[in-house]
GROMACS .gro file of C-alpha atoms in nm:
model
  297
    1UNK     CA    1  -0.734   6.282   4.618
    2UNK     CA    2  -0.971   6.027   4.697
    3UNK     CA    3  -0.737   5.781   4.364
    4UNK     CA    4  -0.443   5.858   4.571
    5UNK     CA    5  -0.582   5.766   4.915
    6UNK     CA    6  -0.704   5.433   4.770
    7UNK     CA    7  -0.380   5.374   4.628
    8UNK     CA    8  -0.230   5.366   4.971
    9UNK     CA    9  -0.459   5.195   5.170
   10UNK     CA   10  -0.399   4.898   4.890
   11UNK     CA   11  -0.065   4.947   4.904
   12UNK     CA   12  -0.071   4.895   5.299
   13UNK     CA   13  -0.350   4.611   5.289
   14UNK     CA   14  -0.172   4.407   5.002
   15UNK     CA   15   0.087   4.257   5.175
   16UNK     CA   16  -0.204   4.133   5.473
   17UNK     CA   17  -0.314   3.918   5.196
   18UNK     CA   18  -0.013   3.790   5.082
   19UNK     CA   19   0.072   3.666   5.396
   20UNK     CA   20  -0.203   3.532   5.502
   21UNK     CA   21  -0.180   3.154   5.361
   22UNK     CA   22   0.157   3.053   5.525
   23UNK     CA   23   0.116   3.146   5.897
   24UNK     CA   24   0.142   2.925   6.192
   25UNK     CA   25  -0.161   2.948   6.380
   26UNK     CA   26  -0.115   2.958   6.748
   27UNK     CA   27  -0.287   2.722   7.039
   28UNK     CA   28  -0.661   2.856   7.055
   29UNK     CA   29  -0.725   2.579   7.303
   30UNK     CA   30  -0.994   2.833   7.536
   31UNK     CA   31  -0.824   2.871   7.829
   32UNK     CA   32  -0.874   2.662   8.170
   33UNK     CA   33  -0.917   2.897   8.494
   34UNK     CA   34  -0.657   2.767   8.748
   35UNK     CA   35  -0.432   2.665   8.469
   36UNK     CA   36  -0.239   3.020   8.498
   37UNK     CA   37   0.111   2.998   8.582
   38UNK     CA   38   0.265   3.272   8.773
   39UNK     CA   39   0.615   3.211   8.631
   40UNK     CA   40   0.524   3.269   8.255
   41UNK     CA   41   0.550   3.644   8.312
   42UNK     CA   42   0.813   3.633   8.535
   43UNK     CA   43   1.102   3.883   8.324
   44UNK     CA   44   0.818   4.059   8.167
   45UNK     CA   45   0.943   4.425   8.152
   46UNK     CA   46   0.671   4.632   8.088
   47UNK     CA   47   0.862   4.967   8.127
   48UNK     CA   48   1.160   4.864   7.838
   49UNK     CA   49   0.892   4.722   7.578
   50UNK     CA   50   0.789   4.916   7.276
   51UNK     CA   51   0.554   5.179   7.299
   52UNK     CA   52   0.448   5.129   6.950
   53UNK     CA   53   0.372   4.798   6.800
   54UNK     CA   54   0.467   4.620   6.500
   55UNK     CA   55   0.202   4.506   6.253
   56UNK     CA   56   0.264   4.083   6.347
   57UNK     CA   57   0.226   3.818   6.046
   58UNK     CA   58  -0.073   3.658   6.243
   59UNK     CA   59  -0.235   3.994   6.292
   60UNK     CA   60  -0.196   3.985   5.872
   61UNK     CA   61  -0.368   3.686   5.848
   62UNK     CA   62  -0.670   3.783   6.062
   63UNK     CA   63  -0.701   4.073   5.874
   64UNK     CA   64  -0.694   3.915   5.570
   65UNK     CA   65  -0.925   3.630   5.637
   66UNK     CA   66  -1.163   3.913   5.789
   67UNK     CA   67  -1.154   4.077   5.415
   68UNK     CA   68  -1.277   3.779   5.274
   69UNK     CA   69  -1.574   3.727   5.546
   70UNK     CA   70  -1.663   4.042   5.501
   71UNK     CA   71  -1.532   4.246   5.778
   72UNK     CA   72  -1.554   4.665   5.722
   73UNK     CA   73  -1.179   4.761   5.685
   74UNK     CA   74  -1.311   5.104   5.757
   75UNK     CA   75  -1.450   5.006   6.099
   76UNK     CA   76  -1.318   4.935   6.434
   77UNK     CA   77  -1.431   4.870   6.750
   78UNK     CA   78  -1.376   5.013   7.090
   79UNK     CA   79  -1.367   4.700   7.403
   80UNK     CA   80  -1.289   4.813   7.766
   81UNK     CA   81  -1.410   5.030   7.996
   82UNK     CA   82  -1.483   5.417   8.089
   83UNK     CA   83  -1.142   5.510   7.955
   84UNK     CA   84  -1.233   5.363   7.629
   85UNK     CA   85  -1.625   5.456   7.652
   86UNK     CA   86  -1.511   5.818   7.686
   87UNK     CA   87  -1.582   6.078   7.417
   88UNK     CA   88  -1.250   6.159   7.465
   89UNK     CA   89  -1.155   5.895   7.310
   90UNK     CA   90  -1.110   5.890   6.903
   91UNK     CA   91  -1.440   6.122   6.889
   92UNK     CA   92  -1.278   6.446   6.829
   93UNK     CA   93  -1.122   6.306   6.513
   94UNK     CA   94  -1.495   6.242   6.414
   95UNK     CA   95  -1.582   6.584   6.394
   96UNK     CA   96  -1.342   6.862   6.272
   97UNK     CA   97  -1.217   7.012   6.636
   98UNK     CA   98  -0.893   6.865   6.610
   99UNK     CA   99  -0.530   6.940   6.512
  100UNK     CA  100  -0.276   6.736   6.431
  101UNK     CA  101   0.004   6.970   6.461
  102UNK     CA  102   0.327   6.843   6.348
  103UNK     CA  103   0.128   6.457   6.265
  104UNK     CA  104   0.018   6.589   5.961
  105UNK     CA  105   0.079   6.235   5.811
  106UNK     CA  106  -0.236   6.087   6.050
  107UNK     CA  107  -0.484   6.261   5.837
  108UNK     CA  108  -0.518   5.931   5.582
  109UNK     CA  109  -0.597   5.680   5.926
  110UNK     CA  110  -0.843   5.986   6.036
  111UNK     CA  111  -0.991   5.964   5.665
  112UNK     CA  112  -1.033   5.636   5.641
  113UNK     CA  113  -1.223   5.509   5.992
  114UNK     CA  114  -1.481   5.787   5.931
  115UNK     CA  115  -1.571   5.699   5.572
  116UNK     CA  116  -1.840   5.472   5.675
  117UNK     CA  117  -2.145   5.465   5.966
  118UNK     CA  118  -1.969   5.181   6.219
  119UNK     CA  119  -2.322   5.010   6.171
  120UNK     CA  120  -2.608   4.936   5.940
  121UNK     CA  121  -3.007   4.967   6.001
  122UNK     CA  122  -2.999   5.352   5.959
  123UNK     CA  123  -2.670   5.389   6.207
  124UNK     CA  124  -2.477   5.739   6.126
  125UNK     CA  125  -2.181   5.768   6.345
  126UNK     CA  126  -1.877   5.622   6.210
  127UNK     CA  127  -1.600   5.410   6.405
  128UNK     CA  128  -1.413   5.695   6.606
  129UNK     CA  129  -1.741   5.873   6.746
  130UNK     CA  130  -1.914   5.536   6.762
  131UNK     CA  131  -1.831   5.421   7.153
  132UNK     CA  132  -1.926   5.080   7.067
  133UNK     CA  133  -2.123   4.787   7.236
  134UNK     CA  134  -1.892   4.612   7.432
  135UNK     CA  135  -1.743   4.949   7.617
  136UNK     CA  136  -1.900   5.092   7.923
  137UNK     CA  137  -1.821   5.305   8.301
  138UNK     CA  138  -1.765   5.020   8.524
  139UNK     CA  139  -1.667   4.670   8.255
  140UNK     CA  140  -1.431   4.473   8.334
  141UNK     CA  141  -1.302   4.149   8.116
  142UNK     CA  142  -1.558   3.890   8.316
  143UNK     CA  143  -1.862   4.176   8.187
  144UNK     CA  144  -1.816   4.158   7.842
  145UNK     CA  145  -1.876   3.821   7.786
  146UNK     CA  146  -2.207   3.850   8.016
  147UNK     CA  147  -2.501   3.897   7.797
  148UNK     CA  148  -2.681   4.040   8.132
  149UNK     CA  149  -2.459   4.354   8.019
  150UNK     CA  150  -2.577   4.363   7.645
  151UNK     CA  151  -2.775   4.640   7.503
  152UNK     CA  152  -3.088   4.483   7.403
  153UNK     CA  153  -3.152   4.759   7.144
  154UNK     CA  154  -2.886   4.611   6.951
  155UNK     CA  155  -2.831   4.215   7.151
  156UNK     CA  156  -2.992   3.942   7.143
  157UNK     CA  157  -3.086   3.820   7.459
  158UNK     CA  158  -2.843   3.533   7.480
  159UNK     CA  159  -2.546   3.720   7.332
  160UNK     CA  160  -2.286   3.896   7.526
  161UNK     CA  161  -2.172   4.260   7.445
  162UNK     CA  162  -1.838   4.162   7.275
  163UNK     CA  163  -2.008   3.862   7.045
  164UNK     CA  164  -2.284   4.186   6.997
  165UNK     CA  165  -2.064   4.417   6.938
  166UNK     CA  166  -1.851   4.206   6.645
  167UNK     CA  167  -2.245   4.052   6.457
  168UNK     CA  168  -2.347   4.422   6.454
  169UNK     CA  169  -2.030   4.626   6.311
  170UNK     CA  170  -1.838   4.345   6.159
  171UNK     CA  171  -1.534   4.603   6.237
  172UNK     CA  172  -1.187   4.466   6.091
  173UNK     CA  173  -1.025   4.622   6.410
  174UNK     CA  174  -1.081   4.600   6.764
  175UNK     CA  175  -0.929   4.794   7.046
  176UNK     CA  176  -0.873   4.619   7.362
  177UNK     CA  177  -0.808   4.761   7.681
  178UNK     CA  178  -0.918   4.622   8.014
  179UNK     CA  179  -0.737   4.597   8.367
  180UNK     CA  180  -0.836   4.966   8.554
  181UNK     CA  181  -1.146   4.778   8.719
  182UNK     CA  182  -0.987   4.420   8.729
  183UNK     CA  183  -0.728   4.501   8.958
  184UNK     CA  184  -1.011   4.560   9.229
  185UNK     CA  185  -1.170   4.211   9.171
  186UNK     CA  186  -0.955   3.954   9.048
  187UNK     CA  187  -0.586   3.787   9.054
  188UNK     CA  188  -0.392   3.758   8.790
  189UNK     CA  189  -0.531   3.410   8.681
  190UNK     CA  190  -0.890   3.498   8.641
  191UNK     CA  191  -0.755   3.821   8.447
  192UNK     CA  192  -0.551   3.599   8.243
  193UNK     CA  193  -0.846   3.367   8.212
  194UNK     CA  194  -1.115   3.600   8.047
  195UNK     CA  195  -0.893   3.811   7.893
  196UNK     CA  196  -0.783   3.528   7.630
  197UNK     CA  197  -1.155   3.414   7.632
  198UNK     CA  198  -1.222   3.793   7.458
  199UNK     CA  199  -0.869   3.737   7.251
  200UNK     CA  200  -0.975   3.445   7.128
  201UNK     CA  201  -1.384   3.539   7.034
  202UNK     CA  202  -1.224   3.820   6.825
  203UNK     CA  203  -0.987   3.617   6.636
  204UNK     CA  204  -1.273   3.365   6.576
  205UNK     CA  205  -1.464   3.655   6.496
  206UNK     CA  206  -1.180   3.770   6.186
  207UNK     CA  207  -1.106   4.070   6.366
  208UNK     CA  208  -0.763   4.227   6.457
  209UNK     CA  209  -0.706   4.217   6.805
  210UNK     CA  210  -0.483   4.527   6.918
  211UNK     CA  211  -0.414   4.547   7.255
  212UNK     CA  212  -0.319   4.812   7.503
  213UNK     CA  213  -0.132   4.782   7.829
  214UNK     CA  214  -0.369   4.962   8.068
  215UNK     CA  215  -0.227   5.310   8.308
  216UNK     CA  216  -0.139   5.297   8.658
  217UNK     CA  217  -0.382   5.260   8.919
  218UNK     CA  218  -0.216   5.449   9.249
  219UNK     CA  219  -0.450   5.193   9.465
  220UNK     CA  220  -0.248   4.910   9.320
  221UNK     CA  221   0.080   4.995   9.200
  222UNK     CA  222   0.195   4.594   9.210
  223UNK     CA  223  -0.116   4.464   9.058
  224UNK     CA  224  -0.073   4.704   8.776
  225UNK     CA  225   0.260   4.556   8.672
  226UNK     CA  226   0.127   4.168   8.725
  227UNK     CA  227  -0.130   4.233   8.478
  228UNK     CA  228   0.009   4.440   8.220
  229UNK     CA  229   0.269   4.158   8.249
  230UNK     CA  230  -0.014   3.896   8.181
  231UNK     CA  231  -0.187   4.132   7.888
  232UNK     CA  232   0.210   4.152   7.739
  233UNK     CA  233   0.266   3.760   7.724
  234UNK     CA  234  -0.119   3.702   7.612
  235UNK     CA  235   0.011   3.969   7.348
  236UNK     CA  236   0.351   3.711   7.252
  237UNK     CA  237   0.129   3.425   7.243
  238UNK     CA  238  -0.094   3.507   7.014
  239UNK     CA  239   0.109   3.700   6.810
  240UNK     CA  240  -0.075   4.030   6.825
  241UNK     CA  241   0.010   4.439   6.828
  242UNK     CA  242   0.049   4.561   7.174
  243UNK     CA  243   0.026   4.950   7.191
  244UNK     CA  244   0.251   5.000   7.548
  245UNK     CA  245   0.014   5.253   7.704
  246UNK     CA  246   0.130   5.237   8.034
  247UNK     CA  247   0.486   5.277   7.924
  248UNK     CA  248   0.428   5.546   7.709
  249UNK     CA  249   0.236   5.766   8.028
  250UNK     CA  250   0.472   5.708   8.267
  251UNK     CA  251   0.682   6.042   8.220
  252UNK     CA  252   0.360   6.235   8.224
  253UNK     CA  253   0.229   6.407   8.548
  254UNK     CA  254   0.066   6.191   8.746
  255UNK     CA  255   0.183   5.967   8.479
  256UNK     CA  256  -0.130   5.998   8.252
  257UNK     CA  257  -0.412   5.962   8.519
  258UNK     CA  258  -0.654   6.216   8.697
  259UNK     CA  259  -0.531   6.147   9.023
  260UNK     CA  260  -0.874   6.301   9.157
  261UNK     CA  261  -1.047   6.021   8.981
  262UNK     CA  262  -0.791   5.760   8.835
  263UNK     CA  263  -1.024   5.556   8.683
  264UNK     CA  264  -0.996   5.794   8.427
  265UNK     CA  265  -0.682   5.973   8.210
  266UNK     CA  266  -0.577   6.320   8.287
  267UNK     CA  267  -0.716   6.579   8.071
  268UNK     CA  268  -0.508   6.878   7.898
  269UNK     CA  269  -0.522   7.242   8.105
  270UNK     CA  270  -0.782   7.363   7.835
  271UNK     CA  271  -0.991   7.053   7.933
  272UNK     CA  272  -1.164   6.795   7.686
  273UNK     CA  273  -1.145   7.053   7.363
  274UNK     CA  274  -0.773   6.935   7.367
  275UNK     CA  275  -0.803   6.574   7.350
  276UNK     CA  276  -0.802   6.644   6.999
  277UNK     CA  277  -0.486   6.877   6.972
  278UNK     CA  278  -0.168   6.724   6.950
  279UNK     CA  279   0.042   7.046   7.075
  280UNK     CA  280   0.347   6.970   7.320
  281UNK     CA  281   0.132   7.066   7.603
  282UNK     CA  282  -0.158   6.907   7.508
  283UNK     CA  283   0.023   6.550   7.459
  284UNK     CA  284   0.141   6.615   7.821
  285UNK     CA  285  -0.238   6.435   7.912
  286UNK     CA  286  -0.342   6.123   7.934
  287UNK     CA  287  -0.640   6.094   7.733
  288UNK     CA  288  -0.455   6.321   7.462
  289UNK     CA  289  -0.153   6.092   7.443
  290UNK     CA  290  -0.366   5.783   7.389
  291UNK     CA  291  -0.529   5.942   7.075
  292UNK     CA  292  -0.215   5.984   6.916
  293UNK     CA  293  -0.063   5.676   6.977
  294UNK     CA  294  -0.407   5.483   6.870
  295UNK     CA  295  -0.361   5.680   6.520
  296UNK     CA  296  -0.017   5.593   6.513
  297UNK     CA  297  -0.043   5.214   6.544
   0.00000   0.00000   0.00000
């Protein structure tokens, strides 16, 4: 089992290296605040894009690069906020309280991210119980790159808890999903601001940026559109996978969100022990659906 598994993860990585030579880099000029044009998402529709993404030629090329720095293909790492930070996110598929119903074919990407502790100096979770150093109730894109928010268990004290997060796990994935707690501080030019400062420390960090549009927020049903517009076109730019989360919750009740407490996604009627259990029912929550389509891209 364990000759056929490695068989097709180097069947799947092998073509990330041979790609990686011949692909246009895009402009990672950091970006300018005030230099945010409205227009450039004008025509973004959020609710006809993909739900799924495709694997992009520059997300190849990270990945490969990343390989030959060093990077953990058997780690990711989690970036956002309580939705992210949540053990009810990825950590069921840690354990063995899960079921994968008619997805059968998941078990391989289950398999592989919890083959190895997600850090060193004595560190025992792996990447999908590990919640990471750069997720946490309350972040937004502006605290991540704040060292005053670094755990200093882990941090140095000048380093901020993405650039922390990346030194410590040297993951060869990172999921990114902010905008929940932006929408209540910032326009849509300081979101576009830091959120292509963090784009752009991961890809000089030779990690895979895959980003997620982020669920609705019932406070702020316009905002919610601008910026999963501006997290779609930072997604074009820089040539990157896009999971369409907001998309993908909108037939749901409440479209995916706890509407008691939307900072957070709805939970199955048996509660958090079905996070983990991809029934019909069960994918009818929020935090449920999210697994899946995480495992899926």
């Amino acid at each position: 089992m364990r000759k056929l598994l490695l068989f097709v993860l180097l069947t799947l990585l092998i073509p990330f290296a041979l790609t990686a030579q011949d692909v246009p880099l895009p402009d990672l000029t950091p970006p300018t605040l005030g230099d945010f044009d409205p227009a450039s998402i004008n025509g973004i529709d959020i609710t006809g894009a993909p739900v799924l993404p495709a694997v992009t030629d520059y997300a190849r090329a990270i990945f490969a690069r990343g390989q030959a720095d060093g990077q953990q293909s058997g780690v990711l790492s989690k970036i956002g906020d309580c939705m992210t930070a949540s053990a009810n996110f990825l950590a069921p598929f840690s354990g063995t309280d899960y079921d994968l119903a008619a997805y059968t074919d998941l078990q391989p990407v289950i398999d592989h991210f919890t083959s190895a502790p997600a850090r060193g100096d004595g560190f025992t979770a792996d990447a999908l119980a590990n919640p990471g150093l750069a997720t946490a109730s309350g972040y937004n894109t502006a605290s991540v790159l704040d060292p005053l928010w670094a755990d200093p268990t882990w941090c140095a004290p000048d380093e901020s808890p993405l650039a922390c997060e990346y030194r410590v796990s040297r993951p060869a994935f990172s999921l990114i999903m902010f905008g929940t707690n932006d929408v209540f501080f910032f326009d849509a030019a300081s979101f576009d601001y830091y959120y292509r400062q963090i784009i752009i420390e991961t890809i000089a960090a030779n990690v895979v940026p895959v980003l997620y549009t982020f669920p609705y927020r019932p406070e702020f049903p316009d905002k919610v559109i601008e910026f999963n517009q501006v997290i779609s076109a930072i997604a074009q730019d820089y040539d990157l996978p896009l999971i369409n989360l907001y998309r993908a919750l909108l037939d749901l009740p409440d479209q995916g969100v706890d509407m008691d407490d939307p900072i957070h996604l709805s939970l199955p009627t048996d509660g958090e022990a079905g996070v983990g259990i991809f029934t019909s029912d069960n994918l009818e929550a929020g935090y449920t659906l999210r697994n899946l389509l995480t495992l899926q891209a």
